[in-house]
GROMACS .gro file of N, CA and C in nm:
model
  474
    1MET      N    1   0.878   1.540  -3.171
    1MET     CA    2   0.836   1.404  -3.063
    1MET      C    3   0.741   1.305  -3.155
    2SER      N    4   0.746   1.206  -3.130
    2SER     CA    5   0.694   1.103  -3.245
    2SER      C    6   0.582   1.098  -3.157
    3GLY      N    7   0.444   1.025  -3.248
    3GLY     CA    8   0.346   0.959  -3.161
    3GLY      C    9   0.357   0.913  -3.059
    4GLN      N   10   0.423   0.804  -3.043
    4GLN     CA   11   0.429   0.672  -2.967
    4GLN      C   12   0.517   0.767  -2.819
    5GLU      N   13   0.645   0.808  -2.876
    5GLU     CA   14   0.711   0.882  -2.744
    5GLU      C   15   0.620   1.025  -2.664
    6ALA      N   16   0.501   1.128  -2.715
    6ALA     CA   17   0.409   1.140  -2.670
    6ALA      C   18   0.268   1.086  -2.629
    7TYR      N   19   0.258   0.991  -2.665
    7TYR     CA   20   0.187   0.897  -2.599
    7TYR      C   21   0.190   0.817  -2.445
    8ASN      N   22   0.345   0.803  -2.494
    8ASN     CA   23   0.443   0.723  -2.339
    8ASN      C   24   0.456   0.848  -2.235
    9ALA      N   25   0.484   0.940  -2.305
    9ALA     CA   26   0.481   1.087  -2.201
    9ALA      C   27   0.345   1.081  -2.138
   10ALA      N   28   0.226   1.094  -2.214
   10ALA     CA   29   0.132   1.148  -2.118
   10ALA      C   30   0.075   1.053  -2.062
   11VAL      N   31   0.083   0.936  -2.071
   11VAL     CA   32   0.053   0.803  -1.984
   11VAL      C   33   0.133   0.819  -1.919
   12LYS      N   34   0.239   0.885  -1.879
   12LYS     CA   35   0.299   0.853  -1.720
   12LYS      C   36   0.220   0.945  -1.659
   13VAL      N   37   0.212   1.031  -1.709
   13VAL     CA   38   0.129   1.232  -1.618
   13VAL      C   39  -0.019   1.175  -1.511
   14TYR      N   40  -0.070   1.130  -1.686
   14TYR     CA   41  -0.203   1.061  -1.619
   14TYR      C   42  -0.144   0.913  -1.533
   15ALA      N   43  -0.050   0.878  -1.522
   15ALA     CA   44  -0.035   0.771  -1.369
   15ALA      C   45  -0.053   0.827  -1.259
   16LEU      N   46   0.027   0.964  -1.254
   16LEU     CA   47   0.089   0.977  -1.172
   16LEU      C   48  -0.071   1.092  -1.113
   17TYR      N   49  -0.145   1.114  -1.193
   17TYR     CA   50  -0.284   1.183  -1.184
   17TYR      C   51  -0.384   1.081  -1.136
   18GLY      N   52  -0.327   0.993  -1.195
   18GLY     CA   53  -0.468   0.879  -1.140
   18GLY      C   54  -0.409   0.905  -0.935
   19ALA      N   55  -0.232   0.826  -0.940
   19ALA     CA   56  -0.240   0.770  -0.841
   19ALA      C   57  -0.268   0.950  -0.743
   20PHE      N   58  -0.255   1.017  -0.778
   20PHE     CA   59  -0.251   1.133  -0.672
   20PHE      C   60  -0.399   1.154  -0.658
   21PHE      N   61  -0.535   1.126  -0.772
   21PHE     CA   62  -0.633   1.077  -0.738
   21PHE      C   63  -0.654   0.953  -0.623
   22MET      N   64  -0.584   0.859  -0.645
   22MET     CA   65  -0.633   0.725  -0.531
   22MET      C   66  -0.614   0.781  -0.379
   23GLY      N   67  -0.477   0.902  -0.348
   23GLY     CA   68  -0.515   0.976  -0.252
   23GLY      C   69  -0.562   1.036  -0.210
   24VAL      N   70  -0.617   1.154  -0.327
   24VAL     CA   71  -0.737   1.250  -0.345
   24VAL      C   72  -0.824   1.179  -0.214
   25ALA      N   73  -0.903   1.052  -0.319
   25ALA     CA   74  -1.025   0.951  -0.266
   25ALA      C   75  -0.980   0.893  -0.118
   26ARG      N   76  -0.866   0.824  -0.092
   26ARG     CA   77  -0.817   0.790   0.048
   26ARG      C   78  -0.833   0.923   0.116
   27GLU      N   79  -0.796   1.047   0.135
   27GLU     CA   80  -0.759   1.179   0.248
   27GLU      C   81  -0.920   1.158   0.282
   28PHE      N   82  -0.995   1.266   0.123
   28PHE     CA   83  -1.109   1.303   0.158
   28PHE      C   84  -1.202   1.228   0.130
   29GLY      N   85  -1.274   1.144   0.055
   29GLY     CA   86  -1.330   1.055  -0.001
   29GLY      C   87  -1.405   1.064  -0.106
   30LYS      N   88  -1.400   0.981  -0.198
   30LYS     CA   89  -1.425   0.950  -0.322
   30LYS      C   90  -1.484   1.059  -0.401
   31GLU      N   91  -1.626   1.094  -0.362
   31GLU     CA   92  -1.695   1.222  -0.361
   31GLU      C   93  -1.637   1.297  -0.393
   32LYS      N   94  -1.603   1.375  -0.301
   32LYS     CA   95  -1.468   1.443  -0.285
   32LYS      C   96  -1.439   1.482  -0.383
   33ALA      N   97  -1.346   1.361  -0.434
   33ALA     CA   98  -1.223   1.433  -0.522
   33ALA      C   99  -1.277   1.431  -0.665
   34VAL      N  100  -1.407   1.345  -0.681
   34VAL     CA  101  -1.519   1.379  -0.822
   34VAL      C  102  -1.490   1.506  -0.855
   35ALA      N  103  -1.594   1.557  -0.677
   35ALA     CA  104  -1.639   1.667  -0.776
   35ALA      C  105  -1.465   1.833  -0.787
   36LEU      N  106  -1.384   1.770  -0.724
   36LEU     CA  107  -1.237   1.869  -0.772
   36LEU      C  108  -1.174   1.823  -0.839
   37HIS      N  109  -1.178   1.647  -0.941
   37HIS     CA  110  -1.165   1.654  -1.067
   37HIS      C  111  -1.237   1.749  -1.143
   38ARG      N  112  -1.385   1.739  -1.116
   38ARG     CA  113  -1.524   1.801  -1.191
   38ARG      C  114  -1.441   1.971  -1.191
   39LYS      N  115  -1.356   2.059  -1.068
   39LYS     CA  116  -1.372   2.139  -1.101
   39LYS      C  117  -1.260   2.183  -1.191
   40ALA      N  118  -1.200   2.071  -1.142
   40ALA     CA  119  -1.034   2.082  -1.249
   40ALA      C  120  -1.030   2.107  -1.402
   41HIS      N  121  -1.180   2.013  -1.448
   41HIS     CA  122  -1.127   1.989  -1.597
   41HIS      C  123  -1.228   2.144  -1.639
   42GLU      N  124  -1.303   2.187  -1.520
   42GLU     CA  125  -1.394   2.268  -1.626
   42GLU      C  126  -1.318   2.414  -1.606
   43LEU      N  127  -1.233   2.398  -1.530
   43LEU     CA  128  -1.135   2.541  -1.537
   43LEU      C  129  -1.042   2.538  -1.627
   44MET      N  130  -0.972   2.356  -1.648
   44MET     CA  131  -0.971   2.372  -1.805
   44MET      C  132  -0.973   2.455  -1.909
   45GLY      N  133  -1.089   2.377  -1.905
   45GLY     CA  134  -1.198   2.398  -2.029
   45GLY      C  135  -1.250   2.553  -2.039
   46THR      N  136  -1.258   2.574  -1.928
   46THR     CA  137  -1.195   2.759  -1.902
   46THR      C  138  -1.138   2.840  -2.030
   47LYS      N  139  -1.006   2.791  -2.041
   47LYS     CA  140  -0.897   2.817  -2.052
   47LYS      C  141  -0.827   2.812  -2.175
   48THR      N  142  -0.898   2.650  -2.179
   48THR     CA  143  -0.834   2.579  -2.357
   48THR      C  144  -0.963   2.684  -2.429
   49GLY      N  145  -1.069   2.733  -2.446
   49GLY     CA  146  -1.168   2.785  -2.486
   49GLY      C  147  -1.150   2.913  -2.539
   50ARG      N  148  -1.023   2.959  -2.457
   50ARG     CA  149  -0.981   3.118  -2.507
   50ARG      C  150  -0.869   3.088  -2.568
   51MET      N  151  -0.832   2.980  -2.516
   51MET     CA  152  -0.661   2.932  -2.596
   51MET      C  153  -0.717   2.918  -2.708
   52ILE      N  154  -0.782   2.837  -2.741
   52ILE     CA  155  -0.848   2.867  -2.854
   52ILE      C  156  -0.927   2.885  -2.975
   53LYS      N  157  -1.011   3.055  -2.891
   53LYS     CA  158  -1.067   3.144  -2.943
   53LYS      C  159  -0.992   3.243  -3.057
   54GLU      N  160  -0.847   3.258  -2.951
   54GLU     CA  161  -0.733   3.311  -2.982
   54GLU      C  162  -0.687   3.242  -3.133
   55GLN      N  163  -0.683   3.167  -3.129
   55GLN     CA  164  -0.624   3.071  -3.207
   55GLN      C  165  -0.722   3.106  -3.344
   56MET      N  166  -0.855   3.101  -3.341
   56MET     CA  167  -0.983   3.133  -3.414
   56MET      C  168  -0.970   3.253  -3.496
   57VAL      N  169  -0.891   3.368  -3.432
   57VAL     CA  170  -0.929   3.493  -3.480
   57VAL      C  171  -1.005   3.523  -3.655
   58ASP      N  172  -1.084   3.547  -3.686
   58ASP     CA  173  -1.088   3.536  -3.809
   58ASP      C  174  -1.198   3.500  -3.861
   59ALA      N  175  -1.140   3.330  -3.766
   59ALA     CA  176  -1.224   3.229  -3.856
   59ALA      C  177  -1.338   3.209  -3.749
   60GLN      N  178  -1.442   3.158  -3.888
   60GLN     CA  179  -1.553   3.172  -3.818
   60GLN      C  180  -1.603   2.972  -3.743
   61PHE      N  181  -1.646   2.997  -3.655
   61PHE     CA  182  -1.656   2.858  -3.564
   61PHE      C  183  -1.762   2.763  -3.624
   62ASP      N  184  -1.700   2.624  -3.708
   62ASP     CA  185  -1.768   2.542  -3.751
   62ASP      C  186  -1.696   2.397  -3.712
   63LEU      N  187  -1.736   2.232  -3.734
   63LEU     CA  188  -1.781   2.154  -3.708
   63LEU      C  189  -1.569   2.148  -3.772
   64ALA      N  190  -1.580   2.179  -3.832
   64ALA     CA  191  -1.453   2.147  -3.958
   64ALA      C  192  -1.295   2.205  -3.875
   65ALA      N  193  -1.343   2.327  -3.852
   65ALA     CA  194  -1.254   2.378  -3.766
   65ALA      C  195  -1.215   2.342  -3.663
   66LEU      N  196  -1.335   2.272  -3.583
   66LEU     CA  197  -1.281   2.239  -3.461
   66LEU      C  198  -1.266   2.056  -3.415
   67ALA      N  199  -1.262   2.029  -3.574
   67ALA     CA  200  -1.273   1.864  -3.601
   67ALA      C  201  -1.067   2.000  -3.590
   68THR      N  202  -1.037   1.947  -3.687
   68THR     CA  203  -0.829   2.019  -3.699
   68THR      C  204  -0.772   2.085  -3.533
   69VAL      N  205  -0.887   2.085  -3.489
   69VAL     CA  206  -0.840   2.181  -3.329
   69VAL      C  207  -0.776   1.996  -3.286
   70LEU      N  208  -0.881   1.973  -3.283
   70LEU     CA  209  -0.880   1.875  -3.137
   70LEU      C  210  -0.812   1.745  -3.181
   71ARG      N  211  -0.864   1.732  -3.301
   71ARG     CA  212  -0.746   1.641  -3.436
   71ARG      C  213  -0.579   1.655  -3.298
   72ASN      N  214  -0.546   1.777  -3.332
   72ASN     CA  215  -0.402   1.839  -3.339
   72ASN      C  216  -0.355   1.837  -3.172
   73GLY      N  217  -0.511   1.828  -3.078
   73GLY     CA  218  -0.459   1.819  -2.983
   73GLY      C  219  -0.448   1.679  -2.916
   74ASN      N  220  -0.477   1.576  -2.972
   74ASN     CA  221  -0.533   1.413  -2.948
   74ASN      C  222  -0.453   1.398  -3.019
   75MET      N  223  -0.350   1.420  -3.110
   75MET     CA  224  -0.296   1.351  -3.148
   75MET      C  225  -0.101   1.469  -3.040
   76SER      N  226  -0.123   1.522  -3.035
   76SER     CA  227  -0.046   1.558  -2.906
   76SER      C  228   0.003   1.514  -2.811
   77ILE      N  229  -0.076   1.470  -2.732
   77ILE     CA  230  -0.024   1.287  -2.634
   77ILE      C  231  -0.081   1.142  -2.658
   78GLY      N  232  -0.119   1.159  -2.762
   78GLY     CA  233  -0.060   1.009  -2.850
   78GLY      C  234  -0.215   0.941  -2.872
   79ILE      N  235  -0.318   1.020  -2.899
   79ILE     CA  236  -0.467   0.982  -2.837
   79ILE      C  237  -0.493   0.945  -3.047
   80ASP      N  238  -0.514   0.799  -3.008
   80ASP     CA  239  -0.550   0.790  -3.165
   80ASP      C  240  -0.732   0.800  -3.201
   81CYS      N  241  -0.715   0.866  -3.290
   81CYS     CA  242  -0.865   0.890  -3.279
   81CYS      C  243  -0.881   0.974  -3.401
   82GLU      N  244  -1.034   0.859  -3.454
   82GLU     CA  245  -1.101   0.852  -3.623
   82GLU      C  246  -1.201   1.000  -3.591
   83MET      N  247  -1.249   1.058  -3.608
   83MET     CA  248  -1.314   1.188  -3.688
   83MET      C  249  -1.380   1.167  -3.788
   84VAL      N  250  -1.571   1.130  -3.752
   84VAL     CA  251  -1.636   1.131  -3.830
   84VAL      C  252  -1.701   1.231  -3.859
   85GLU      N  253  -1.748   1.328  -3.958
   85GLU     CA  254  -1.778   1.482  -3.957
   85GLU      C  255  -1.931   1.405  -4.097
   86THR      N  256  -2.059   1.481  -3.965
   86THR     CA  257  -2.163   1.429  -4.033
   86THR      C  258  -2.174   1.556  -4.042
   87PRO      N  259  -2.314   1.605  -4.121
   87PRO     CA  260  -2.348   1.745  -4.077
   87PRO      C  261  -2.491   1.799  -3.982
   88GLY      N  262  -2.373   1.866  -3.852
   88GLY     CA  263  -2.371   1.916  -3.747
   88GLY      C  264  -2.359   1.790  -3.650
   89THR      N  265  -2.303   1.696  -3.703
   89THR     CA  266  -2.247   1.666  -3.604
   89THR      C  267  -2.083   1.589  -3.601
   90LEU      N  268  -2.018   1.618  -3.487
   90LEU     CA  269  -1.860   1.514  -3.550
   90LEU      C  270  -1.858   1.439  -3.428
   91LEU      N  271  -1.856   1.328  -3.456
   91LEU     CA  272  -1.759   1.184  -3.394
   91LEU      C  273  -1.617   1.167  -3.328
   92LEU      N  274  -1.618   1.130  -3.231
   92LEU     CA  275  -1.427   1.120  -3.223
   92LEU      C  276  -1.520   0.977  -3.215
   93ARG      N  277  -1.364   0.890  -3.275
   93ARG     CA  278  -1.379   0.771  -3.221
   93ARG      C  279  -1.195   0.726  -3.191
   94ASN      N  280  -1.198   0.726  -3.007
   94ASN     CA  281  -1.093   0.770  -3.005
   94ASN      C  282  -1.067   0.515  -2.963
   95SER      N  283  -0.885   0.499  -2.998
   95SER     CA  284  -0.864   0.370  -3.010
   95SER      C  285  -0.728   0.397  -2.863
   96ARG      N  286  -0.650   0.378  -2.914
   96ARG     CA  287  -0.505   0.378  -2.778
   96ARG      C  288  -0.529   0.558  -2.686
   97CYS      N  289  -0.515   0.535  -2.611
   97CYS     CA  290  -0.569   0.691  -2.526
   97CYS      C  291  -0.505   0.662  -2.425
   98PRO      N  292  -0.335   0.703  -2.405
   98PRO     CA  293  -0.306   0.745  -2.255
   98PRO      C  294  -0.368   0.774  -2.151
   99ILE      N  295  -0.491   0.856  -2.165
   99ILE     CA  296  -0.473   0.920  -2.025
   99ILE      C  297  -0.605   0.755  -1.995
  100CYS      N  298  -0.693   0.676  -2.053
  100CYS     CA  299  -0.680   0.551  -1.969
  100CYS      C  300  -0.618   0.466  -1.943
  101ASP      N  301  -0.489   0.484  -2.012
  101ASP     CA  302  -0.396   0.313  -2.039
  101ASP      C  303  -0.294   0.494  -1.931
  102GLY      N  304  -0.279   0.552  -1.877
  102GLY     CA  305  -0.234   0.602  -1.739
  102GLY      C  306  -0.346   0.581  -1.624
  103TYR      N  307  -0.426   0.605  -1.683
  103TYR     CA  308  -0.517   0.597  -1.452
  103TYR      C  309  -0.530   0.433  -1.460
  104GLU      N  310  -0.470   0.345  -1.521
  104GLU     CA  311  -0.484   0.169  -1.524
  104GLU      C  312  -0.334   0.177  -1.432
  105MET      N  313  -0.215   0.198  -1.525
  105MET     CA  314  -0.075   0.240  -1.435
  105MET      C  315  -0.121   0.305  -1.291
  106GLY      N  316  -0.170   0.393  -1.353
  106GLY     CA  317  -0.195   0.496  -1.205
  106GLY      C  318  -0.252   0.381  -1.079
  107GLY      N  319  -0.280   0.277  -1.091
  107GLY     CA  320  -0.381   0.172  -0.961
  107GLY      C  321  -0.524   0.233  -1.026
  108LEU      N  322  -0.577   0.305  -1.079
  108LEU     CA  323  -0.757   0.294  -1.099
  108LEU      C  324  -0.807   0.202  -1.144
  109ASP      N  325  -0.862   0.179  -1.113
  109ASP     CA  326  -0.982   0.032  -1.109
  109ASP      C  327  -1.054   0.115  -1.277
  110HIS      N  328  -1.135   0.004  -1.357
  110HIS     CA  329  -1.216   0.033  -1.453
  110HIS      C  330  -1.343   0.169  -1.454
  111ASP      N  331  -1.407   0.093  -1.327
  111ASP     CA  332  -1.485   0.164  -1.267
  111ASP      C  333  -1.475   0.291  -1.253
  112THR      N  334  -1.381   0.338  -1.196
  112THR     CA  335  -1.336   0.451  -1.129
  112THR      C  336  -1.254   0.569  -1.296
  113ALA      N  337  -1.145   0.463  -1.340
  113ALA     CA  338  -1.153   0.524  -1.439
  113ALA      C  339  -1.224   0.595  -1.572
  114LYS      N  340  -1.308   0.579  -1.563
  114LYS     CA  341  -1.472   0.491  -1.616
  114LYS      C  342  -1.532   0.645  -1.589
  115THR      N  343  -1.555   0.661  -1.465
  115THR     CA  344  -1.622   0.789  -1.363
  115THR      C  345  -1.529   0.922  -1.413
  116LEU      N  346  -1.369   0.928  -1.412
  116LEU     CA  347  -1.365   1.054  -1.390
  116LEU      C  348  -1.340   1.064  -1.564
  117CYS      N  349  -1.362   0.984  -1.611
  117CYS     CA  350  -1.363   1.041  -1.813
  117CYS      C  351  -1.503   1.073  -1.795
  118GLU      N  352  -1.596   1.051  -1.785
  118GLU     CA  353  -1.769   1.055  -1.785
  118GLU      C  354  -1.709   1.156  -1.732
  119VAL      N  355  -1.698   1.208  -1.618
  119VAL     CA  356  -1.705   1.318  -1.515
  119VAL      C  357  -1.648   1.471  -1.621
  120GLY      N  358  -1.493   1.436  -1.567
  120GLY     CA  359  -1.398   1.533  -1.653
  120GLY      C  360  -1.438   1.590  -1.792
  121ALA      N  361  -1.463   1.449  -1.888
  121ALA     CA  362  -1.458   1.507  -1.993
  121ALA      C  363  -1.589   1.625  -2.057
  122PRO      N  364  -1.653   1.595  -2.034
  122PRO     CA  365  -1.744   1.715  -2.046
  122PRO      C  366  -1.730   1.795  -1.981
  123ALA      N  367  -1.724   1.778  -1.866
  123ALA     CA  368  -1.682   1.951  -1.766
  123ALA      C  369  -1.602   2.002  -1.880
  124LYS      N  370  -1.468   1.934  -1.943
  124LYS     CA  371  -1.330   2.078  -1.991
  124LYS      C  372  -1.415   2.078  -2.123
  125LEU      N  373  -1.481   1.987  -2.236
  125LEU     CA  374  -1.518   2.044  -2.307
  125LEU      C  375  -1.671   2.092  -2.313
  126GLY      N  376  -1.733   2.097  -2.280
  126GLY     CA  377  -1.827   2.162  -2.218
  126GLY      C  378  -1.822   2.279  -2.173
  127PHE      N  379  -1.760   2.340  -2.111
  127PHE     CA  380  -1.676   2.467  -2.121
  127PHE      C  381  -1.593   2.567  -2.253
  128THR      N  382  -1.504   2.425  -2.279
  128THR     CA  383  -1.452   2.479  -2.399
  128THR      C  384  -1.545   2.504  -2.524
  129LEU      N  385  -1.664   2.415  -2.537
  129LEU     CA  386  -1.721   2.456  -2.613
  129LEU      C  387  -1.843   2.557  -2.648
  130ARG      N  388  -1.871   2.593  -2.509
  130ARG     CA  389  -1.966   2.703  -2.470
  130ARG      C  390  -1.887   2.868  -2.528
  131GLN      N  391  -1.792   2.870  -2.503
  131GLN     CA  392  -1.736   2.928  -2.512
  131GLN      C  393  -1.707   2.969  -2.669
  132LEU      N  394  -1.693   2.852  -2.778
  132LEU     CA  395  -1.662   2.881  -2.946
  132LEU      C  396  -1.816   2.883  -2.963
  133ASN      N  397  -1.892   2.865  -2.956
  133ASN     CA  398  -2.049   2.814  -3.013
  133ASN      C  399  -2.111   2.769  -2.904
  134PRO      N  400  -2.218   2.844  -2.842
  134PRO     CA  401  -2.301   2.832  -2.721
  134PRO      C  402  -2.397   2.718  -2.796
  135ASN      N  403  -2.413   2.650  -2.915
  135ASN     CA  404  -2.466   2.583  -2.985
  135ASN      C  405  -2.437   2.469  -3.007
  136ALA      N  406  -2.323   2.436  -2.907
  136ALA     CA  407  -2.259   2.357  -2.938
  136ALA      C  408  -2.233   2.228  -2.809
  137VAL      N  409  -2.308   2.117  -2.812
  137VAL     CA  410  -2.293   2.000  -2.673
  137VAL      C  411  -2.220   1.869  -2.730
  138TYR      N  412  -2.180   1.833  -2.577
  138TYR     CA  413  -2.029   1.728  -2.612
  138TYR      C  414  -2.093   1.591  -2.482
  139GLN      N  415  -2.099   1.464  -2.619
  139GLN     CA  416  -2.178   1.403  -2.497
  139GLN      C  417  -2.056   1.262  -2.477
  140LEU      N  418  -2.050   1.180  -2.362
  140LEU     CA  419  -1.921   1.045  -2.443
  140LEU      C  420  -2.025   0.979  -2.416
  141LYS      N  421  -2.015   0.891  -2.519
  141LYS     CA  422  -2.141   0.886  -2.565
  141LYS      C  423  -2.109   0.688  -2.518
  142HIS      N  424  -1.945   0.660  -2.527
  142HIS     CA  425  -1.925   0.526  -2.513
  142HIS      C  426  -1.761   0.602  -2.486
  143TYR      N  427  -1.793   0.428  -2.317
  143TYR     CA  428  -1.688   0.438  -2.229
  143TYR      C  429  -1.609   0.345  -2.318
  144ARG      N  430  -1.445   0.270  -2.350
  144ARG     CA  431  -1.399   0.129  -2.405
  144ARG      C  432  -1.444   0.061  -2.240
  145ASP      N  433  -1.505  -0.079  -2.307
  145ASP     CA  434  -1.538  -0.208  -2.216
  145ASP      C  435  -1.409  -0.199  -2.171
  146LYS      N  436  -1.295  -0.272  -2.217
  146LYS     CA  437  -1.155  -0.336  -2.186
  146LYS      C  438  -1.015  -0.238  -2.271
  147PRO      N  439  -0.908  -0.274  -2.228
  147PRO     CA  440  -0.822  -0.163  -2.259
  147PRO      C  441  -0.785  -0.157  -2.409
  148ASN      N  442  -0.853  -0.281  -2.562
  148ASN     CA  443  -0.856  -0.246  -2.665
  148ASN      C  444  -0.978  -0.175  -2.770
  149ASP      N  445  -1.079  -0.154  -2.639
  149ASP     CA  446  -1.243  -0.125  -2.741
  149ASP      C  447  -1.156   0.045  -2.748
  150ARG      N  448  -1.295   0.092  -2.803
  150ARG     CA  449  -1.267   0.277  -2.793
  150ARG      C  450  -1.379   0.361  -2.754
  151CYS      N  451  -1.325   0.431  -2.689
  151CYS     CA  452  -1.431   0.549  -2.652
  151CYS      C  453  -1.506   0.624  -2.789
  152GLU      N  454  -1.610   0.640  -2.770
  152GLU     CA  455  -1.715   0.731  -2.847
  152GLU      C  456  -1.750   0.892  -2.759
  153GLU      N  457  -1.729   1.021  -2.804
  153GLU     CA  458  -1.750   1.100  -2.828
  153GLU      C  459  -1.854   1.219  -2.946
  154GLU      N  460  -1.897   1.297  -2.903
  154GLU     CA  461  -2.006   1.344  -3.052
  154GLU      C  462  -2.027   1.498  -2.954
  155ILE      N  463  -2.005   1.557  -3.076
  155ILE     CA  464  -2.029   1.690  -3.067
  155ILE      C  465  -2.120   1.742  -3.121
  156LYS      N  466  -2.252   1.786  -3.077
  156LYS     CA  467  -2.305   1.808  -3.206
  156LYS      C  468  -2.368   1.960  -3.199
  157LEU      N  469  -2.444   2.014  -3.335
  157LEU     CA  470  -2.415   2.213  -3.302
  157LEU      C  471  -2.596   2.171  -3.300
  158ARG      N  472  -2.698   2.181  -3.231
  158ARG     CA  473  -2.793   2.216  -3.133
  158ARG      C  474  -2.860   2.312  -3.259
   0.00000   0.00000   0.00000
């Protein structure tokens, strides 16, 4: 599957999720829907961490190894991501993002999409990183302001 095909498929999945999230928010309230979103991402982070740890058997965790795993994961859903590694820090600069674009296609407004990323990404990657290296900390540094902007995520080793 090409990067464009992966991107198109992921956009459709996240559009469906966005539409589903809106329905849950209407039914149970936005606060409850966001809390459920966080719990789902924590669960995915735990499972992702286990999966990565199994793939890295006998491999030492470091930012270079993590960058490879994250790059492969991002590419698998069509995220255009530049990774900048400096001593103790990995910066991910995401431009084309099927998650954000899918949320928009699913009818989410910018602020709700931003909230889902601000809540979901730290939950998922935070739980993933804790299993790989308890000294690794994730932060969503910047959520894109408009569709052609990029998001910036940072992983630091304490």
